[in-house]
Amino acid sequence: MVVNLQQMRFIPQGAEQSLLGPIDLQLNAGQWLCIFGGNGSGKSTLAQILAGWHNDLIQGKIEGTAEVLQAPLADNSVVQVSISRQLVQQSPQLQLSGCAFTVEQEIAFGPENLGLTPDEISERVELAIELTFCGALRTRHPATLSGGEAQRVVLASALAMQPKLLLLDEAFSRLTPSATQRILTQLQRYTEQTGCSIIFFERNLLPAISFCDSFLLLNTGKTFLEAGKMVATGGLNDVFLDAIETINMPDAWRAVGELLKLEYWQGNIPHDEAQLLQMFKERYVTA
């Protein structure tokens, strides 16, 4: 099992109440999970804890069972776990190394620090560039990249480490929907071949619902004590109605939510725009 959380709580240093939890979550190799939550729901804190930042960068106490790759979260440092876990956040410029003069060097920075052979480094870099469509950027200086370009490069750098768990915290926020769709399609093939598991941390319904196997919703809450608690988990149908109040979604999906409340919508929640249009036509368009 890649992630195993059972009644996991996180209590920040100096606090009496938990900031996050209780959370129950199990994730197997190759699975895709999306954790939904609005601002202040604790999803970024959870991403950082799963990435191994606890103790080194996030001070506090973890209660309950909390294991990643069958090891307790507190057992290893960030440096040790970076070989198997990678976190990509929404501000790409903050994740660039500052040690490279080209995008190609930036992507190679992580594998070089693993002491790999030049051939293996080159192989990893080429695969990461292919997966993220960074070929045209390889000779650019990282400081000249746009926000979307930088997000692709940071994602490529994470993939070059060949992690077993990839954590994506609003990692596509600066990309166009079409660019995001293309990269996620590439990542689907990659995870099928490698068994890498992916967890999204999102406040937007799309595009995660088109790709993820399961979902978890964290409460934003009106007070500190209400935030960070698990509201719902399971398939899209299990979390959708609760998510309407918390996350961003297109009006068409909100309309589905209203129809659900009125018991006028039968069946599954559509996972993409094409499915949404088809389901509306079948139900509400007459010849």
Short mmCIF file of C-alpha atoms in Angstrom, two decimals:
data_model
loop_
_atom_site.label_atom_id
_atom_site.label_comp_id
_atom_site.label_asym_id
_atom_site.label_seq_id
_atom_site.Cartn_x
_atom_site.Cartn_y
_atom_site.Cartn_z
CA MET A 1 0.00 0.00 0.00
CA VAL A 2 1.34 3.43 -0.96
CA VAL A 3 -0.61 5.55 1.55
CA ASN A 4 -2.32 4.34 4.71
CA LEU A 5 -3.96 6.91 6.99
CA GLN A 6 -6.27 5.77 9.77
CA GLN A 7 -7.79 8.42 12.02
CA MET A 8 -4.75 10.58 11.24
CA ARG A 9 -4.67 13.98 12.91
CA PHE A 10 -2.09 16.76 12.76
CA ILE A 11 -1.72 19.10 15.73
CA PRO A 12 0.61 22.07 15.02
CA GLN A 13 3.30 22.87 17.55
CA GLY A 14 1.84 24.98 20.36
CA ALA A 15 -1.78 24.21 19.44
CA GLU A 16 -4.27 22.25 21.51
CA GLN A 17 -6.62 21.29 18.68
CA SER A 18 -5.87 19.44 15.46
CA LEU A 19 -5.47 21.51 12.29
CA LEU A 20 -6.17 18.47 10.14
CA GLY A 21 -8.20 15.33 10.57
CA PRO A 22 -9.31 12.82 11.49
CA ILE A 23 -8.60 11.43 8.02
CA ASP A 24 -8.94 7.86 6.75
CA LEU A 25 -7.26 7.17 3.42
CA GLN A 26 -5.82 4.14 1.64
CA LEU A 27 -4.12 4.36 -1.75
CA ASN A 28 -2.62 1.49 -3.74
CA ALA A 29 0.09 1.52 -6.40
CA GLY A 30 -1.00 3.12 -9.67
CA GLN A 31 -4.17 4.68 -8.25
CA TRP A 32 -5.19 8.31 -8.74
CA LEU A 33 -6.92 10.15 -5.91
CA CYS A 34 -8.18 13.74 -5.73
CA ILE A 35 -8.45 15.54 -2.41
CA PHE A 36 -10.87 18.46 -2.79
CA GLY A 37 -11.01 21.43 -0.46
CA GLY A 38 -11.38 25.19 -0.49
CA ASN A 39 -8.94 27.73 0.91
CA GLY A 40 -8.17 26.94 4.53
CA SER A 41 -9.26 23.30 4.32
CA GLY A 42 -5.76 22.00 5.09
CA LYS A 43 -5.19 20.26 1.77
CA SER A 44 -1.77 21.89 1.23
CA THR A 45 -0.76 20.97 4.78
CA LEU A 46 -1.76 17.38 4.09
CA ALA A 47 0.23 17.42 0.84
CA GLN A 48 3.32 18.65 2.67
CA ILE A 49 2.93 16.05 5.42
CA LEU A 50 2.61 13.24 2.87
CA ALA A 51 5.69 14.62 1.08
CA GLY A 52 7.72 14.13 4.26
CA TRP A 53 7.96 17.73 5.44
CA HIS A 54 6.82 16.85 8.96
CA ASN A 55 9.49 17.58 11.59
CA ASP A 56 11.97 19.12 9.12
CA LEU A 57 9.70 21.91 7.82
CA ILE A 58 6.35 21.49 9.58
CA GLN A 59 6.47 21.32 13.35
CA GLY A 60 3.73 19.45 15.15
CA LYS A 61 2.38 16.11 16.26
CA ILE A 62 0.83 13.39 14.13
CA GLU A 63 -1.70 11.12 15.82
CA GLY A 64 -3.24 7.90 14.52
CA THR A 65 -1.80 5.67 11.81
CA ALA A 66 0.11 7.57 9.12
CA GLU A 67 2.22 5.54 6.71
CA VAL A 68 3.59 6.24 3.24
CA LEU A 69 5.19 3.37 1.34
CA GLN A 70 4.80 1.24 4.48
CA ALA A 71 6.94 3.55 6.62
CA PRO A 72 5.66 5.88 9.38
CA LEU A 73 5.62 9.50 8.23
CA ALA A 74 7.99 10.65 10.96
CA ASP A 75 10.69 8.04 10.27
CA ASN A 76 12.65 9.82 7.54
CA SER A 77 13.82 13.30 6.56
CA VAL A 78 12.74 15.26 3.48
CA VAL A 79 16.04 14.42 1.79
CA GLN A 80 15.57 10.69 2.33
CA VAL A 81 11.98 10.51 1.12
CA SER A 82 12.48 12.76 -1.93
CA ILE A 83 13.75 9.71 -3.80
CA SER A 84 10.32 8.09 -3.64
CA ARG A 85 7.94 11.07 -3.15
CA GLN A 86 7.68 14.32 -5.05
CA LEU A 87 5.46 17.32 -4.37
CA VAL A 88 4.64 19.88 -7.07
CA GLN A 89 2.99 23.06 -5.76
CA GLN A 90 1.09 25.88 -7.43
CA SER A 91 3.92 28.47 -7.34
CA PRO A 92 6.53 27.01 -9.71
CA GLN A 93 9.15 29.76 -9.35
CA LEU A 94 9.52 28.81 -5.69
CA GLN A 95 10.42 25.25 -6.68
CA LEU A 96 13.11 25.98 -9.25
CA SER A 97 16.58 25.10 -7.96
CA GLY A 98 18.28 28.38 -8.88
CA CYS A 99 21.33 26.29 -9.82
CA ALA A 100 20.68 25.75 -13.52
CA PHE A 101 21.22 27.85 -16.64
CA THR A 102 18.92 25.81 -18.89
CA VAL A 103 15.67 23.89 -18.48
CA GLU A 104 17.50 20.68 -19.36
CA GLN A 105 19.97 21.28 -16.51
CA GLU A 106 17.08 22.09 -14.17
CA ILE A 107 15.35 18.78 -14.88
CA ALA A 108 18.66 16.91 -14.48
CA PHE A 109 19.42 18.56 -11.13
CA GLY A 110 17.57 16.01 -8.99
CA PRO A 111 18.86 12.84 -10.69
CA GLU A 112 22.41 14.24 -10.62
CA ASN A 113 22.15 14.52 -6.84
CA LEU A 114 21.22 10.84 -6.67
CA GLY A 115 24.65 9.97 -8.06
CA LEU A 116 23.27 8.26 -11.17
CA THR A 117 25.32 7.57 -14.28
CA PRO A 118 25.25 10.17 -17.09
CA ASP A 119 23.34 7.74 -19.32
CA GLU A 120 20.64 7.14 -16.73
CA ILE A 121 20.34 10.85 -16.00
CA SER A 122 19.95 11.59 -19.71
CA GLU A 123 17.33 8.85 -20.07
CA ARG A 124 15.29 10.22 -17.16
CA VAL A 125 15.51 13.79 -18.45
CA GLU A 126 14.36 12.83 -21.94
CA LEU A 127 11.37 10.90 -20.60
CA ALA A 128 10.36 13.77 -18.30
CA ILE A 129 10.65 16.27 -21.17
CA GLU A 130 8.48 14.05 -23.36
CA LEU A 131 5.81 13.59 -20.68
CA THR A 132 5.49 17.34 -20.06
CA PHE A 133 6.01 18.65 -23.62
CA CYS A 134 9.10 20.64 -22.60
CA GLY A 135 11.13 19.90 -25.73
CA ALA A 136 10.96 23.47 -27.03
CA LEU A 137 12.06 24.80 -23.63
CA ARG A 138 15.19 22.71 -23.05
CA THR A 139 17.71 25.48 -23.84
CA ARG A 140 15.76 28.29 -22.15
CA HIS A 141 16.99 29.82 -18.90
CA PRO A 142 14.51 28.94 -16.10
CA ALA A 143 14.24 32.62 -15.15
CA THR A 144 12.72 33.45 -18.56
CA LEU A 145 9.84 30.97 -18.30
CA SER A 146 6.21 32.00 -18.04
CA GLY A 147 4.11 30.66 -15.18
CA GLY A 148 2.68 27.83 -17.26
CA GLU A 149 6.07 26.92 -18.72
CA ALA A 150 7.62 26.91 -15.26
CA GLN A 151 4.87 24.59 -13.99
CA ARG A 152 5.66 22.12 -16.75
CA VAL A 153 9.37 22.27 -15.95
CA VAL A 154 8.83 21.75 -12.21
CA LEU A 155 6.58 18.78 -12.99
CA ALA A 156 9.25 17.40 -15.34
CA SER A 157 11.85 17.78 -12.58
CA ALA A 158 9.63 15.79 -10.21
CA LEU A 159 9.05 13.05 -12.79
CA ALA A 160 12.79 12.79 -13.45
CA MET A 161 13.13 11.53 -9.87
CA GLN A 162 10.83 8.64 -10.84
CA PRO A 163 8.79 8.80 -7.61
CA LYS A 164 6.43 6.10 -6.41
CA LEU A 165 4.09 8.81 -5.11
CA LEU A 166 3.50 12.08 -6.97
CA LEU A 167 1.66 14.83 -5.07
CA LEU A 168 0.15 17.61 -7.20
CA ASP A 169 -1.04 20.61 -5.17
CA GLU A 170 -2.89 22.78 -7.72
CA ALA A 171 0.04 21.99 -9.99
CA PHE A 172 -1.80 22.95 -13.20
CA SER A 173 -3.20 26.30 -12.06
CA ARG A 174 -1.24 28.30 -14.66
CA LEU A 175 -1.78 25.96 -17.60
CA THR A 176 -4.55 26.13 -20.19
CA PRO A 177 -7.23 23.40 -19.99
CA SER A 178 -5.97 21.84 -23.23
CA ALA A 179 -2.34 21.75 -22.02
CA THR A 180 -3.44 20.23 -18.72
CA GLN A 181 -5.50 17.59 -20.52
CA ARG A 182 -2.56 16.60 -22.73
CA ILE A 183 -0.16 16.25 -19.80
CA LEU A 184 -2.63 14.26 -17.70
CA THR A 185 -3.21 11.89 -20.60
CA GLN A 186 0.56 11.37 -20.77
CA LEU A 187 0.71 10.79 -17.02
CA GLN A 188 -2.03 8.17 -17.30
CA ARG A 189 0.12 6.11 -19.64
CA TYR A 190 3.17 6.68 -17.42
CA THR A 191 1.45 5.45 -14.26
CA GLU A 192 0.08 2.40 -16.05
CA GLN A 193 3.65 1.47 -16.97
CA THR A 194 5.38 2.35 -13.69
CA GLY A 195 2.76 1.93 -10.95
CA CYS A 196 3.35 5.48 -9.71
CA SER A 197 0.42 6.73 -7.60
CA ILE A 198 -0.85 10.30 -7.93
CA ILE A 199 -2.75 12.45 -5.44
CA PHE A 200 -4.26 15.76 -6.59
CA PHE A 201 -5.03 18.53 -4.12
CA GLU A 202 -7.59 20.76 -5.80
CA ARG A 203 -10.20 23.46 -5.20
CA ASN A 204 -11.51 23.05 -8.76
CA LEU A 205 -13.73 20.20 -9.93
CA LEU A 206 -12.07 19.99 -13.35
CA PRO A 207 -9.99 18.36 -14.69
CA ALA A 208 -9.42 15.93 -11.79
CA ILE A 209 -12.80 14.21 -12.11
CA SER A 210 -11.89 13.05 -15.62
CA PHE A 211 -8.86 11.11 -14.42
CA CYS A 212 -9.13 10.12 -10.75
CA ASP A 213 -10.32 6.79 -9.35
CA SER A 214 -11.50 8.11 -6.00
CA PHE A 215 -12.09 11.35 -4.12
CA LEU A 216 -11.88 12.83 -0.63
CA LEU A 217 -13.40 16.12 0.49
CA LEU A 218 -11.96 18.26 3.30
CA ASN A 219 -14.11 20.78 5.12
CA THR A 220 -13.18 24.44 4.67
CA GLY A 221 -15.15 25.40 7.76
CA LYS A 222 -16.19 28.78 9.08
CA THR A 223 -13.90 28.46 12.10
CA PHE A 224 -10.46 26.99 12.77
CA LEU A 225 -12.02 24.07 14.64
CA GLU A 226 -14.29 23.12 11.71
CA ALA A 227 -11.62 23.17 8.99
CA GLY A 228 -9.49 20.23 7.91
CA LYS A 229 -11.97 17.48 8.73
CA MET A 230 -12.91 14.79 6.24
CA VAL A 231 -16.44 15.41 4.97
CA ALA A 232 -16.87 12.63 2.42
CA THR A 233 -14.88 10.01 0.56
CA GLY A 234 -15.45 7.47 -2.22
CA GLY A 235 -16.46 7.89 -5.85
CA LEU A 236 -17.55 11.16 -7.47
CA ASN A 237 -21.20 10.49 -6.63
CA ASP A 238 -20.27 10.13 -2.96
CA VAL A 239 -18.60 13.55 -2.60
CA PHE A 240 -20.32 15.67 -5.24
CA LEU A 241 -23.19 17.26 -3.33
CA ASP A 242 -20.98 18.20 -0.38
CA ALA A 243 -18.31 19.52 -2.75
CA ILE A 244 -20.74 21.99 -4.36
CA GLU A 245 -20.61 24.13 -1.22
CA THR A 246 -16.81 24.07 -1.00
CA ILE A 247 -15.00 24.01 -4.34
CA ASN A 248 -15.11 25.77 -7.71
CA MET A 249 -17.01 24.11 -10.53
CA PRO A 250 -18.65 25.14 -13.82
CA ASP A 251 -22.30 26.22 -13.65
CA ALA A 252 -23.34 23.18 -15.69
CA TRP A 253 -22.21 20.87 -12.89
CA ARG A 254 -23.92 23.08 -10.32
CA ALA A 255 -27.09 22.61 -12.35
CA VAL A 256 -26.60 18.85 -12.06
CA GLY A 257 -26.31 19.34 -8.31
CA GLU A 258 -29.62 21.21 -8.16
CA LEU A 259 -31.29 18.49 -10.21
CA LEU A 260 -29.88 15.90 -7.81
CA LYS A 261 -31.33 17.72 -4.82
CA LEU A 262 -34.72 17.77 -6.52
CA GLU A 263 -34.32 14.07 -7.43
CA TYR A 264 -34.58 14.91 -11.13
CA TRP A 265 -31.12 13.52 -11.96
CA GLN A 266 -30.67 9.75 -12.08
CA GLY A 267 -27.40 7.90 -12.51
CA ASN A 268 -23.78 8.97 -12.24
CA ILE A 269 -22.28 12.45 -12.18
CA PRO A 270 -20.64 13.18 -15.57
CA HIS A 271 -16.84 13.06 -15.54
CA ASP A 272 -16.18 15.42 -18.45
CA GLU A 273 -17.87 17.96 -20.71
CA ALA A 274 -18.65 15.52 -23.51
CA GLN A 275 -20.33 13.14 -21.07
CA LEU A 276 -22.21 16.04 -19.47
CA LEU A 277 -23.64 17.22 -22.81
CA GLN A 278 -24.61 13.69 -23.82
CA MET A 279 -26.41 13.06 -20.53
CA PHE A 280 -28.31 16.36 -20.75
CA LYS A 281 -29.38 15.55 -24.32
CA GLU A 282 -30.59 12.09 -23.35
CA ARG A 283 -32.57 13.37 -20.37
CA TYR A 284 -33.91 16.78 -21.33
CA VAL A 285 -33.77 17.34 -25.11
CA THR A 286 -36.80 16.24 -27.09
CA ALA A 287 -36.96 15.88 -30.87
#
